[in-house]
PDB file of C-alpha atoms in Angstrom:
ATOM      1  CA  MET A   1     107.451 144.405 113.534  1.00  0.00           C
ATOM      2  CA  PRO A   2     109.951 141.759 112.334  1.00  0.00           C
ATOM      3  CA  SER A   3     111.343 141.971 108.818  1.00  0.00           C
ATOM      4  CA  THR A   4     109.426 140.669 105.808  1.00  0.00           C
ATOM      5  CA  ASP A   5     111.626 137.565 105.587  1.00  0.00           C
ATOM      6  CA  ILE A   6     110.885 136.670 109.198  1.00  0.00           C
ATOM      7  CA  LEU A   7     107.165 137.252 108.714  1.00  0.00           C
ATOM      8  CA  ILE A   8     107.107 134.978 105.655  1.00  0.00           C
ATOM      9  CA  ALA A   9     108.910 132.283 107.629  1.00  0.00           C
ATOM     10  CA  PHE A  10     106.395 132.811 110.444  1.00  0.00           C
ATOM     11  CA  ILE A  11     103.387 132.373 108.133  1.00  0.00           C
ATOM     12  CA  ILE A  12     104.788 129.228 106.486  1.00  0.00           C
ATOM     13  CA  THR A  13     105.776 127.632 109.782  1.00  0.00           C
ATOM     14  CA  THR A  14     102.418 128.469 111.364  1.00  0.00           C
ATOM     15  CA  ALA A  15     100.535 126.947 108.417  1.00  0.00           C
ATOM     16  CA  VAL A  16     102.544 123.739 108.699  1.00  0.00           C
ATOM     17  CA  PHE A  17     101.796 123.459 112.421  1.00  0.00           C
ATOM     18  CA  ALA A  18      98.126 124.356 111.910  1.00  0.00           C
ATOM     19  CA  PHE A  19      97.305 121.785 109.246  1.00  0.00           C
ATOM     20  CA  ILE A  20      99.157 118.854 110.810  1.00  0.00           C
ATOM     21  CA  PRO A  21      96.399 116.763 112.464  1.00  0.00           C
ATOM     22  CA  GLY A  22      96.519 117.207 116.221  1.00  0.00           C
ATOM     23  CA  PRO A  23      94.364 117.140 119.378  1.00  0.00           C
ATOM     24  CA  ALA A  24      92.329 120.218 118.416  1.00  0.00           C
ATOM     25  CA  MET A  25      91.345 118.678 115.073  1.00  0.00           C
ATOM     26  CA  LEU A  26      90.402 115.398 116.773  1.00  0.00           C
ATOM     27  CA  TYR A  27      88.357 117.320 119.304  1.00  0.00           C
ATOM     28  CA  VAL A  28      86.308 119.362 116.807  1.00  0.00           C
ATOM     29  CA  ALA A  29      85.853 116.264 114.636  1.00  0.00           C
ATOM     30  CA  ALA A  30      84.491 114.389 117.669  1.00  0.00           C
ATOM     31  CA  ARG A  31      82.035 117.198 118.418  1.00  0.00           C
ATOM     32  CA  THR A  32      80.916 117.212 114.785  1.00  0.00           C
ATOM     33  CA  LEU A  33      80.431 113.437 114.660  1.00  0.00           C
ATOM     34  CA  ALA A  34      78.549 113.455 117.952  1.00  0.00           C
ATOM     35  CA  ALA A  35      76.148 116.217 116.873  1.00  0.00           C
ATOM     36  CA  ASP A  36      76.412 118.122 113.606  1.00  0.00           C
ATOM     37  CA  ARG A  37      78.350 120.778 111.729  1.00  0.00           C
ATOM     38  CA  ARG A  38      76.906 123.575 113.852  1.00  0.00           C
ATOM     39  CA  ALA A  39      78.218 121.945 117.026  1.00  0.00           C
ATOM     40  CA  GLY A  40      81.608 121.471 115.378  1.00  0.00           C
ATOM     41  CA  LEU A  41      81.773 125.110 114.336  1.00  0.00           C
ATOM     42  CA  MET A  42      80.689 126.246 117.799  1.00  0.00           C
ATOM     43  CA  ALA A  43      83.406 124.032 119.282  1.00  0.00           C
ATOM     44  CA  THR A  44      85.931 125.639 116.940  1.00  0.00           C
ATOM     45  CA  SER A  45      84.742 129.090 118.011  1.00  0.00           C
ATOM     46  CA  GLY A  46      85.102 128.128 121.665  1.00  0.00           C
ATOM     47  CA  ILE A  47      88.665 126.937 121.114  1.00  0.00           C
ATOM     48  CA  HIS A  48      89.420 130.157 119.219  1.00  0.00           C
ATOM     49  CA  VAL A  49      88.175 132.354 122.068  1.00  0.00           C
ATOM     50  CA  GLY A  50      89.856 130.218 124.731  1.00  0.00           C
ATOM     51  CA  CYS A  51      93.152 130.475 122.891  1.00  0.00           C
ATOM     52  CA  TYR A  52      93.218 134.225 123.463  1.00  0.00           C
ATOM     53  CA  VAL A  53      93.730 133.509 127.164  1.00  0.00           C
ATOM     54  CA  HIS A  54      97.050 131.909 126.202  1.00  0.00           C
ATOM     55  CA  VAL A  55      97.897 134.756 123.823  1.00  0.00           C
ATOM     56  CA  VAL A  56      97.421 137.294 126.618  1.00  0.00           C
ATOM     57  CA  ALA A  57      99.331 135.053 129.035  1.00  0.00           C
ATOM     58  CA  ALA A  58     102.240 134.827 126.611  1.00  0.00           C
ATOM     59  CA  ALA A  59     102.241 138.602 126.127  1.00  0.00           C
ATOM     60  CA  ALA A  60     102.254 139.114 129.898  1.00  0.00           C
ATOM     61  CA  GLY A  61     104.915 136.474 130.464  1.00  0.00           C
ATOM     62  CA  LEU A  62     102.584 134.314 132.568  1.00  0.00           C
ATOM     63  CA  SER A  63     103.289 131.214 130.483  1.00  0.00           C
ATOM     64  CA  VAL A  64     106.739 131.094 132.080  1.00  0.00           C
ATOM     65  CA  LEU A  65     104.989 129.813 135.213  1.00  0.00           C
ATOM     66  CA  PHE A  66     104.453 126.440 133.552  1.00  0.00           C
ATOM     67  CA  HIS A  67     108.214 126.174 133.114  1.00  0.00           C
ATOM     68  CA  VAL A  68     109.228 127.243 136.602  1.00  0.00           C
ATOM     69  CA  VAL A  69     106.367 125.473 138.420  1.00  0.00           C
ATOM     70  CA  PRO A  70     106.049 121.956 136.937  1.00  0.00           C
ATOM     71  CA  THR A  71     103.391 121.036 139.510  1.00  0.00           C
ATOM     72  CA  LEU A  72     101.127 123.779 138.174  1.00  0.00           C
ATOM     73  CA  TYR A  73     101.599 122.497 134.626  1.00  0.00           C
ATOM     74  CA  LEU A  74     100.714 118.953 135.735  1.00  0.00           C
ATOM     75  CA  ALA A  75      97.647 120.112 137.669  1.00  0.00           C
ATOM     76  CA  VAL A  76      96.247 122.080 134.734  1.00  0.00           C
ATOM     77  CA  LYS A  77      97.006 119.242 132.305  1.00  0.00           C
ATOM     78  CA  LEU A  78      95.219 116.657 134.463  1.00  0.00           C
ATOM     79  CA  ALA A  79      92.260 118.992 134.947  1.00  0.00           C
ATOM     80  CA  GLY A  80      91.935 119.392 131.188  1.00  0.00           C
ATOM     81  CA  ALA A  81      92.261 115.631 130.643  1.00  0.00           C
ATOM     82  CA  ALA A  82      89.588 114.908 133.258  1.00  0.00           C
ATOM     83  CA  TYR A  83      87.258 117.423 131.606  1.00  0.00           C
ATOM     84  CA  LEU A  84      87.715 115.776 128.196  1.00  0.00           C
ATOM     85  CA  ILE A  85      86.955 112.352 129.681  1.00  0.00           C
ATOM     86  CA  TYR A  86      83.865 113.770 131.403  1.00  0.00           C
ATOM     87  CA  LEU A  87      82.616 115.234 128.101  1.00  0.00           C
ATOM     88  CA  GLY A  88      83.210 111.909 126.347  1.00  0.00           C
ATOM     89  CA  ILE A  89      81.294 109.934 128.975  1.00  0.00           C
ATOM     90  CA  ARG A  90      78.439 112.408 128.770  1.00  0.00           C
ATOM     91  CA  MET A  91      78.283 111.877 125.007  1.00  0.00           C
ATOM     92  CA  PHE A  92      77.766 108.171 125.641  1.00  0.00           C
ATOM     93  CA  ARG A  93      74.839 109.030 127.903  1.00  0.00           C
ATOM     94  CA  VAL A  94      73.376 111.353 125.265  1.00  0.00           C
ATOM     95  CA  ALA A  95      73.679 108.567 122.682  1.00  0.00           C
ATOM     96  CA  ARG A  96      71.338 106.391 124.719  1.00  0.00           C
ATOM     97  CA  ALA A  97      68.756 109.197 124.784  1.00  0.00           C
ATOM     98  CA  VAL A  98      68.861 110.000 121.064  1.00  0.00           C
ATOM     99  CA  GLY A  99      66.136 107.518 120.217  1.00  0.00           C
ATOM    100  CA  ALA A 100      63.750 109.116 122.711  1.00  0.00           C
ATOM    101  CA  THR A 101      64.691 112.761 122.130  1.00  0.00           C
ATOM    102  CA  PRO A 102      63.979 114.820 118.999  1.00  0.00           C
ATOM    103  CA  VAL A 103      67.158 115.009 116.927  1.00  0.00           C
ATOM    104  CA  ASP A 104      66.888 118.779 116.463  1.00  0.00           C
ATOM    105  CA  LEU A 105      66.648 119.302 120.224  1.00  0.00           C
ATOM    106  CA  VAL A 106      69.725 117.150 120.876  1.00  0.00           C
ATOM    107  CA  ALA A 107      71.686 118.997 118.186  1.00  0.00           C
ATOM    108  CA  GLN A 108      70.596 122.393 119.520  1.00  0.00           C
ATOM    109  CA  LYS A 109      71.719 121.526 123.047  1.00  0.00           C
ATOM    110  CA  SER A 110      74.998 120.092 121.746  1.00  0.00           C
ATOM    111  CA  ALA A 111      75.746 123.225 119.741  1.00  0.00           C
ATOM    112  CA  GLY A 112      74.793 125.470 122.639  1.00  0.00           C
ATOM    113  CA  ARG A 113      77.105 123.659 125.039  1.00  0.00           C
ATOM    114  CA  ALA A 114      79.925 123.130 122.564  1.00  0.00           C
ATOM    115  CA  PHE A 115      81.101 126.741 122.628  1.00  0.00           C
ATOM    116  CA  VAL A 116      81.438 127.076 126.411  1.00  0.00           C
ATOM    117  CA  GLU A 117      82.813 123.567 126.915  1.00  0.00           C
ATOM    118  CA  SER A 118      85.372 123.986 124.151  1.00  0.00           C
ATOM    119  CA  MET A 119      86.505 127.312 125.542  1.00  0.00           C
ATOM    120  CA  PHE A 120      87.216 125.641 128.888  1.00  0.00           C
ATOM    121  CA  VAL A 121      88.984 122.749 127.141  1.00  0.00           C
ATOM    122  CA  GLU A 122      91.351 125.202 125.463  1.00  0.00           C
ATOM    123  CA  VAL A 123      91.933 127.293 128.584  1.00  0.00           C
ATOM    124  CA  LEU A 124      92.820 124.085 130.469  1.00  0.00           C
ATOM    125  CA  ASN A 125      95.341 123.088 127.809  1.00  0.00           C
ATOM    126  CA  PRO A 126      98.798 124.044 129.124  1.00  0.00           C
ATOM    127  CA  LYS A 127     100.427 122.767 125.929  1.00  0.00           C
ATOM    128  CA  THR A 128      98.982 125.767 124.106  1.00  0.00           C
ATOM    129  CA  ALA A 129     100.675 128.085 126.588  1.00  0.00           C
ATOM    130  CA  ILE A 130     103.972 126.239 126.199  1.00  0.00           C
ATOM    131  CA  PHE A 131     103.613 126.340 122.404  1.00  0.00           C
ATOM    132  CA  PHE A 132     103.210 130.121 122.397  1.00  0.00           C
ATOM    133  CA  LEU A 133     106.074 130.513 124.832  1.00  0.00           C
ATOM    134  CA  ALA A 134     108.412 128.396 122.687  1.00  0.00           C
ATOM    135  CA  PHE A 135     107.208 129.406 119.224  1.00  0.00           C
ATOM    136  CA  LEU A 136     106.423 133.116 119.240  1.00  0.00           C
ATOM    137  CA  PRO A 137     109.759 134.398 120.638  1.00  0.00           C
ATOM    138  CA  GLN A 138     111.477 133.004 117.541  1.00  0.00           C
ATOM    139  CA  PHE A 139     109.736 135.747 115.536  1.00  0.00           C
ATOM    140  CA  ILE A 140     109.860 138.602 118.056  1.00  0.00           C
ATOM    141  CA  ASP A 141     112.196 141.493 117.299  1.00  0.00           C
ATOM    142  CA  PRO A 142     113.104 143.450 120.476  1.00  0.00           C
ATOM    143  CA  ALA A 143     114.471 146.261 118.285  1.00  0.00           C
ATOM    144  CA  ALA A 144     111.225 146.689 116.349  1.00  0.00           C
ATOM    145  CA  SER A 145     109.085 149.812 116.701  1.00  0.00           C
ATOM    146  CA  PHE A 146     106.269 147.803 118.294  1.00  0.00           C
ATOM    147  CA  PRO A 147     106.781 146.794 121.955  1.00  0.00           C
ATOM    148  CA  VAL A 148     107.433 143.105 122.617  1.00  0.00           C
ATOM    149  CA  TRP A 149     104.069 142.516 124.311  1.00  0.00           C
ATOM    150  CA  LEU A 150     102.207 143.931 121.304  1.00  0.00           C
ATOM    151  CA  GLN A 151     104.210 141.712 118.937  1.00  0.00           C
ATOM    152  CA  PHE A 152     103.164 138.725 121.071  1.00  0.00           C
ATOM    153  CA  VAL A 153      99.521 139.765 120.752  1.00  0.00           C
ATOM    154  CA  ILE A 154      99.669 140.336 116.986  1.00  0.00           C
ATOM    155  CA  LEU A 155     101.581 137.157 116.169  1.00  0.00           C
ATOM    156  CA  GLY A 156      99.537 135.132 118.660  1.00  0.00           C
ATOM    157  CA  THR A 157      96.317 136.343 117.056  1.00  0.00           C
ATOM    158  CA  ALA A 158      97.649 135.345 113.634  1.00  0.00           C
ATOM    159  CA  VAL A 159      98.551 131.865 114.915  1.00  0.00           C
ATOM    160  CA  ASN A 160      95.114 131.477 116.469  1.00  0.00           C
ATOM    161  CA  ALA A 161      93.413 132.496 113.221  1.00  0.00           C
ATOM    162  CA  MET A 162      95.467 130.017 111.188  1.00  0.00           C
ATOM    163  CA  PHE A 163      94.704 127.147 113.555  1.00  0.00           C
ATOM    164  CA  THR A 164      91.009 128.087 113.478  1.00  0.00           C
ATOM    165  CA  VAL A 165      90.982 127.855 109.667  1.00  0.00           C
ATOM    166  CA  ALA A 166      92.492 124.367 109.928  1.00  0.00           C
ATOM    167  CA  ASP A 167      89.903 123.315 112.530  1.00  0.00           C
ATOM    168  CA  ILE A 168      87.034 124.630 110.379  1.00  0.00           C
ATOM    169  CA  THR A 169      88.379 122.583 107.461  1.00  0.00           C
ATOM    170  CA  CYS A 170      88.319 119.504 109.702  1.00  0.00           C
ATOM    171  CA  VAL A 171      84.752 120.245 110.811  1.00  0.00           C
ATOM    172  CA  MET A 172      83.577 120.524 107.209  1.00  0.00           C
ATOM    173  CA  ALA A 173      85.158 117.182 106.349  1.00  0.00           C
ATOM    174  CA  ALA A 174      83.583 115.470 109.367  1.00  0.00           C
ATOM    175  CA  SER A 175      80.254 117.123 108.579  1.00  0.00           C
ATOM    176  CA  THR A 176      80.206 115.455 105.167  1.00  0.00           C
ATOM    177  CA  VAL A 177      80.221 112.097 106.944  1.00  0.00           C
ATOM    178  CA  THR A 178      77.567 113.004 109.506  1.00  0.00           C
ATOM    179  CA  ARG A 179      75.153 114.420 106.925  1.00  0.00           C
ATOM    180  CA  ARG A 180      75.141 111.116 105.049  1.00  0.00           C
ATOM    181  CA  LEU A 181      74.898 108.850 108.043  1.00  0.00           C
ATOM    182  CA  ALA A 182      73.023 110.701 110.780  1.00  0.00           C
ATOM    183  CA  ARG A 183      69.598 110.246 109.153  1.00  0.00           C
ATOM    184  CA  ILE A 184      69.494 106.686 110.428  1.00  0.00           C
ATOM    185  CA  SER A 185      68.838 106.668 114.171  1.00  0.00           C
ATOM    186  CA  SER A 186      71.013 103.637 114.913  1.00  0.00           C
ATOM    187  CA  LEU A 187      73.923 105.193 113.011  1.00  0.00           C
ATOM    188  CA  GLN A 188      73.345 108.482 114.764  1.00  0.00           C
ATOM    189  CA  ARG A 189      73.714 106.777 118.137  1.00  0.00           C
ATOM    190  CA  ASN A 190      76.894 105.113 116.914  1.00  0.00           C
ATOM    191  CA  LEU A 191      78.251 108.495 115.806  1.00  0.00           C
ATOM    192  CA  GLN A 192      77.505 109.857 119.270  1.00  0.00           C
ATOM    193  CA  ARG A 193      79.391 106.934 120.797  1.00  0.00           C
ATOM    194  CA  ALA A 194      82.281 107.406 118.355  1.00  0.00           C
ATOM    195  CA  GLY A 195      82.553 111.071 119.306  1.00  0.00           C
ATOM    196  CA  GLY A 196      82.464 110.179 122.993  1.00  0.00           C
ATOM    197  CA  ALA A 197      85.129 107.506 122.520  1.00  0.00           C
ATOM    198  CA  MET A 198      87.371 109.995 120.717  1.00  0.00           C
ATOM    199  CA  LEU A 199      87.085 112.492 123.577  1.00  0.00           C
ATOM    200  CA  VAL A 200      87.746 109.851 126.248  1.00  0.00           C
ATOM    201  CA  GLY A 201      90.741 108.597 124.266  1.00  0.00           C
ATOM    202  CA  LEU A 202      92.020 112.145 123.801  1.00  0.00           C
ATOM    203  CA  GLY A 203      91.654 112.811 127.508  1.00  0.00           C
ATOM    204  CA  LEU A 204      93.576 109.650 128.420  1.00  0.00           C
ATOM    205  CA  HIS A 205      96.265 110.579 125.896  1.00  0.00           C
ATOM    206  CA  VAL A 206      96.672 114.014 127.449  1.00  0.00           C
ATOM    207  CA  ALA A 207      96.708 112.599 130.988  1.00  0.00           C
ATOM    208  CA  PHE A 208      99.418 109.990 130.341  1.00  0.00           C
ATOM    209  CA  GLN A 209     101.561 111.987 127.940  1.00  0.00           C
ATOM    210  CA  ARG A 210     104.870 112.764 129.592  1.00  0.00           C
ATOM    211  CA  THR A 211     105.373 116.243 128.157  1.00  0.00           C
TER     212      THR A 211
END
């Protein structure tokens, strides 16, 4: 493995990246506002699992494809953006049904879907692949006793864990808001709409972002 100095620099840099508000935090906050803390935590778990696809891809060198085939990068990015917009629109539809559907049932369905949907959102996020491809090699030591691919896996897992801690922190903060406001049905519908609007906005941001 890299030297202790490099590992310390890796941990500090990863923490800075993890706790700077970004798309993943906005996403899990939207899921929490639209449903509850359980849905937010399930969304975080889905992102965590989906991220391992990018860790394995980085270890295998597959992330290089996004550099050498820009069309593939664009296709995956637009697919992910379209999926986010679809999820946001569906949240608007759920908001209209909240008044007629038991709150516990809506929350249970939201939490159940959040994991799978969030996993797909992360898998369809090419920026994660590019991040691993650009970030992890800075801390890889080809002369270390561990092979390069294993260093990618270990460091990638550490990055994923750090980002998951940051997302959980965001979910807990958003949950504090929902617990106080979601008891009122009209406010609950508005929270659903707010979560949907955040996802649609995030999807549009991803779609029109140049890089």
